[in-house]
Amino acid sequence: MDESILLLYLTLFLFISSTTSTRAYNELVLSKADYQGLQAFKATLIDTRGVLNTWNGTRNNACSGGWIGIKCVRGRVIAIQLPGKQLAGSLSESIRQLTALRKLSLHDNSITGLIPSALGSLARLRGLYLFKNRFSGQIPASLGQCRMLVNLDLSHNSLTGEIPSTLNSTSLYRLNLSNNKLSGTIPVALTLSTSLNFVYLDHNKLSGSIPKSFGNLSMLKEVFLNDNLFSGNMPEELGKLSVLRTLDFSSNSIGGTFPISLCNLSSLVFLNLGRNMIDNAIPESINGLKKLSVLSLKSNRFRGEIPETLGNLSKLSLLDLSENKFIGVIPESFNLLTKLTSFNVSDNNLSGSVPLVLAQKFNASSFRGNIQLCGYTTSAPCPSSPSPSFPVKPGHRRRLSTRDIILIASAAVIGFLLLLCCLLLFCLSRKRRTATAQTTRTSAKTETEAGEDTGGKLVHFDGPLVFTADELLCATAEIIGKNSYGTVYKATLEDGNEVAVKRLRERIVKNTKEFETEVSKLGKVRHPNLVALRAYYLGPKGEKLLALDFMPKGSLSAFLHARGPDRHVDWRTRINIAIGIARGLNYLHNELDMVHGQLTSSNVLLDENFNATISDYGLSNLVNANVSSSAIVTTVSELGYRAPELSKLKKAEPKSDVYSFGVIMLELLTCKPPWGDDKWPRLATMGCFGHE
Ligand SMILES: *[C@@H]1O[C@H](CO)[C@@H](O)[C@H](O)[C@H]1NC(C)=O
Ligand SMILES: *[C@@H]1O[C@H](CO)[C@@H](O)[C@H](O)[C@H]1NC(C)=O
Ligand SMILES: *[C@@H]1O[C@H](CO)[C@@H](O)[C@H](O)[C@H]1NC(C)=O
Ligand SMILES: *[C@@H]1O[C@H](CO)[C@@H](O)[C@H](O)[C@H]1NC(C)=O
Ligand SMILES: *[C@@H]1O[C@H](CO)[C@@H](O)[C@H](O)[C@H]1NC(C)=O
Ligand SMILES: *[C@@H]1O[C@H](CO)[C@@H](O)[C@H](O)[C@H]1NC(C)=O
Ligand SMILES: *[C@@H]1O[C@H](CO)[C@@H](O)[C@H](O)[C@H]1NC(C)=O
Ligand SMILES: *[C@@H]1O[C@H](CO)[C@@H](O)[C@H](O)[C@H]1NC(C)=O
Ligand SMILES: *[C@@H]1O[C@H](CO)[C@@H](O)[C@H](O)[C@H]1NC(C)=O
């Protein structure tokens, strides 16, 4: 909003705002041992772009931000972050000197040689990101000594040998070893790492069967084992993975049957078993996979009839059963699969007529290779059907272009990949706790994380974002707004995902217990026109942060008033925005029995398609009752939206929200805000009508 957008580390912000300014100078001076460690680290790297030239001079400026990629706490290096800096050369074993190191991020460089086994002596290491380099040799078994390691990403290198069985001793949460040349089997010991949520071993040369104990990874949410040489059967025990969302075992040599227990995976969204040798019928109970959106069984040896119950999976968007040995008809229930955008039953032994909806939606390429199948093209009419009624004229079919299919498929895949990613790291210089960080499930939908060094508490609600307290606090943050409840930042997480972080003004917020009760209610609110609350964080010093969906197009206020003179907002957009606000408000009032109390065009946010989403709803419930509503209003720009009766300190009610909505409608109509020099009503000057 402001022209002077501030780039800063949220960490720094919290640091400054929560500690007194009497920190000793010597805490900023790099320790001698770490100074030598960094010099040795630099010595074996080839730094063509000269980014490490900043690592010059004395120990005094190393920790004050002068040395690129270095973060310290009390004179010790805790993070080295140099991704994508065109570094070559190799990593020195003398990295062992940096004993306080918690995060080493050197991904997207061209570093060669072995991964130093000395990394194993870094007892505090939590994140190791060496992906997209040219490392070769084996994964050092010593990494198992890093008890605190939660995130290990060595993907896209040329690593060989086996996956070390020692990794079970770590606290691994996310393991990405994909796109290497690893061989051997999955060590059973790895399945003792029950903290694993994300496992990517795809595109390697791993073989043997999938261990039964894989089912013991009870927190597992995503697993990619595709494009390897796995054989044997899929273990029955996989059915125990009750929170699993994504399973990709495609392009292996897995045989045997599709375990019925798999149908118990009610959280599963993506299932790809394509290009294997599985040879039973699809179980009737497949409709237990209630959330399934992508199902590919392509190129296996499935036989028997396609179960009618598959038509109950109403969320299916991709269904590929091609190149199997299915017989019988395509069930009529498939007409109910309204979300289907990609469908293929080619090269089976199906017969009968294709259900009408499918025949209209998909072309012959989805059905070919089934000699007795009819009704999907003019050249294969069904004998019994009266000829003119069907087939449908090809010109009237809604065909998906290749581009559509690619976009849809890649959106699905990329979506899943983005879901996860990364955690890590704490930059806050706080009292250390000795307990290892834990992630405890508090209910089906919420997860609490106790940040080790931050001493704070992070609680996640339902949603796609994965981050730890430390990662949130370390994220690059940019101020995007301020209002009477606090300051809002746009934080960019390590994995590139963006999240809006609202730091509430501490003095006005309820005590922790009441706050948690109220905020948990807000975390359950899900409506397309209400901004979703994804997590909250309670800091050790009482700071309270809310993590919300980031809305890329900013606020309605900025959209209407910060535009160039030659731009105009078309009517359809304006009406769509008004309807969106009305829907959100209606849901708030009638479904949640909640009053907004503070509706302005600044807290109506726009998503990428310019749909309106209301934010800041329910925040008044987080505020102390004895903080009068008038004390909350401090910003001039919030005043014009308040119903006149509220000035008498009366509690806001649905009617006063409707008043504010009316003001916004007028603002949409005239493009004038109810504040500033340009006050309406001056309807004659229709600001944003442009040339319509
Ligand atoms: C260190 O290098 C930077 C950039 O190359 C340079 O601007 C600075 O003057 C150097 N400082 C010292 C103390 O040499
Ligand atoms: C890790 O696995 C090994 C066997 O490979 C076992 O001896 C050791 O106790 C395991 N460690 C933990 C912490 O489970
Ligand atoms: C997996 O869990 C089962 C049941 O809890 C247990 O009997 C088995 O030993 C575990 N497997 C491994 C490898 O830990
Ligand atoms: C599926 O889950 C139910 C309840 O958790 C359990 O009783 C049943 O045995 C499971 N079925 C299979 C095939 O594992
Ligand atoms: C599956 O859908 C049919 C309608 O096609 C419905 O009658 C049946 O109850 C559904 N079964 C389940 C288990 O949802
Ligand atoms: C295809 O299915 C029919 C029965 O529907 C069967 O008679 C025929 O042998 C099958 N053909 C092949 C190649 O499996
Ligand atoms: C369906 O699968 C067949 C066989 O793999 C393939 O040739 C065809 O292109 C696919 N069609 C569509 C629409 O995906
Ligand atoms: C059939 O549809 C697929 C995608 O669904 C597309 O790639 C292909 O070009 C279409 N073929 C014809 C002949 O229209
Ligand atoms: C795992 O690593 C591969 C290769 O670097 C990358 O393409 C993929 O996105 C990573 N997976 C996830 C979920 O981060």
PDB file of C-alpha atoms in Angstrom, residues 79 96 196 286 288 294 339 341 346 373 383 406 436 440 470 486 520 525 548 572 595 674 687:
ATOM      1  CA  ALA A  79      22.745 -21.071   9.150  1.00  0.00           C
ATOM      2  CA  ARG A  96      32.723 -30.031  11.393  1.00  0.00           C
ATOM      3  CA  LEU A 196       8.260 -38.967   8.637  1.00  0.00           C
ATOM      4  CA  ILE A 286     -12.847 -48.590  -3.683  1.00  0.00           C
ATOM      5  CA  GLY A 288     -13.915 -45.803   0.600  1.00  0.00           C
ATOM      6  CA  VAL A 294      -6.640 -38.724  -9.317  1.00  0.00           C
ATOM      7  CA  LYS A 339     -15.511 -33.270 -12.092  1.00  0.00           C
ATOM      8  CA  THR A 341     -11.519 -33.793 -16.904  1.00  0.00           C
ATOM      9  CA  SER A 346      -8.372 -47.574 -23.972  1.00  0.00           C
ATOM     10  CA  LEU A 373     -17.335 -50.946 -27.026  1.00  0.00           C
ATOM     11  CA  PRO A 383     -26.324 -51.712 -32.797  1.00  0.00           C
ATOM     12  CA  ILE A 406      -1.421 -30.922 -19.509  1.00  0.00           C
ATOM     13  CA  THR A 436      13.718 -32.135  20.732  1.00  0.00           C
ATOM     14  CA  THR A 440       1.916 -33.691  18.277  1.00  0.00           C
ATOM     15  CA  ASP A 470      10.945 -21.601  13.067  1.00  0.00           C
ATOM     16  CA  GLY A 486      -2.030  -5.042  14.205  1.00  0.00           C
ATOM     17  CA  SER A 520      -9.725 -22.271  17.297  1.00  0.00           C
ATOM     18  CA  VAL A 525     -14.266 -21.180   9.220  1.00  0.00           C
ATOM     19  CA  LEU A 548      -3.743 -16.581   6.790  1.00  0.00           C
ATOM     20  CA  ARG A 572     -18.770  -7.104 -14.090  1.00  0.00           C
ATOM     21  CA  VAL A 595     -20.507 -10.078  13.476  1.00  0.00           C
ATOM     22  CA  PRO A 674     -15.393   7.697   2.423  1.00  0.00           C
ATOM     23  CA  GLY A 687     -13.699   8.219 -10.488  1.00  0.00           C
TER      24      GLY A 687
END
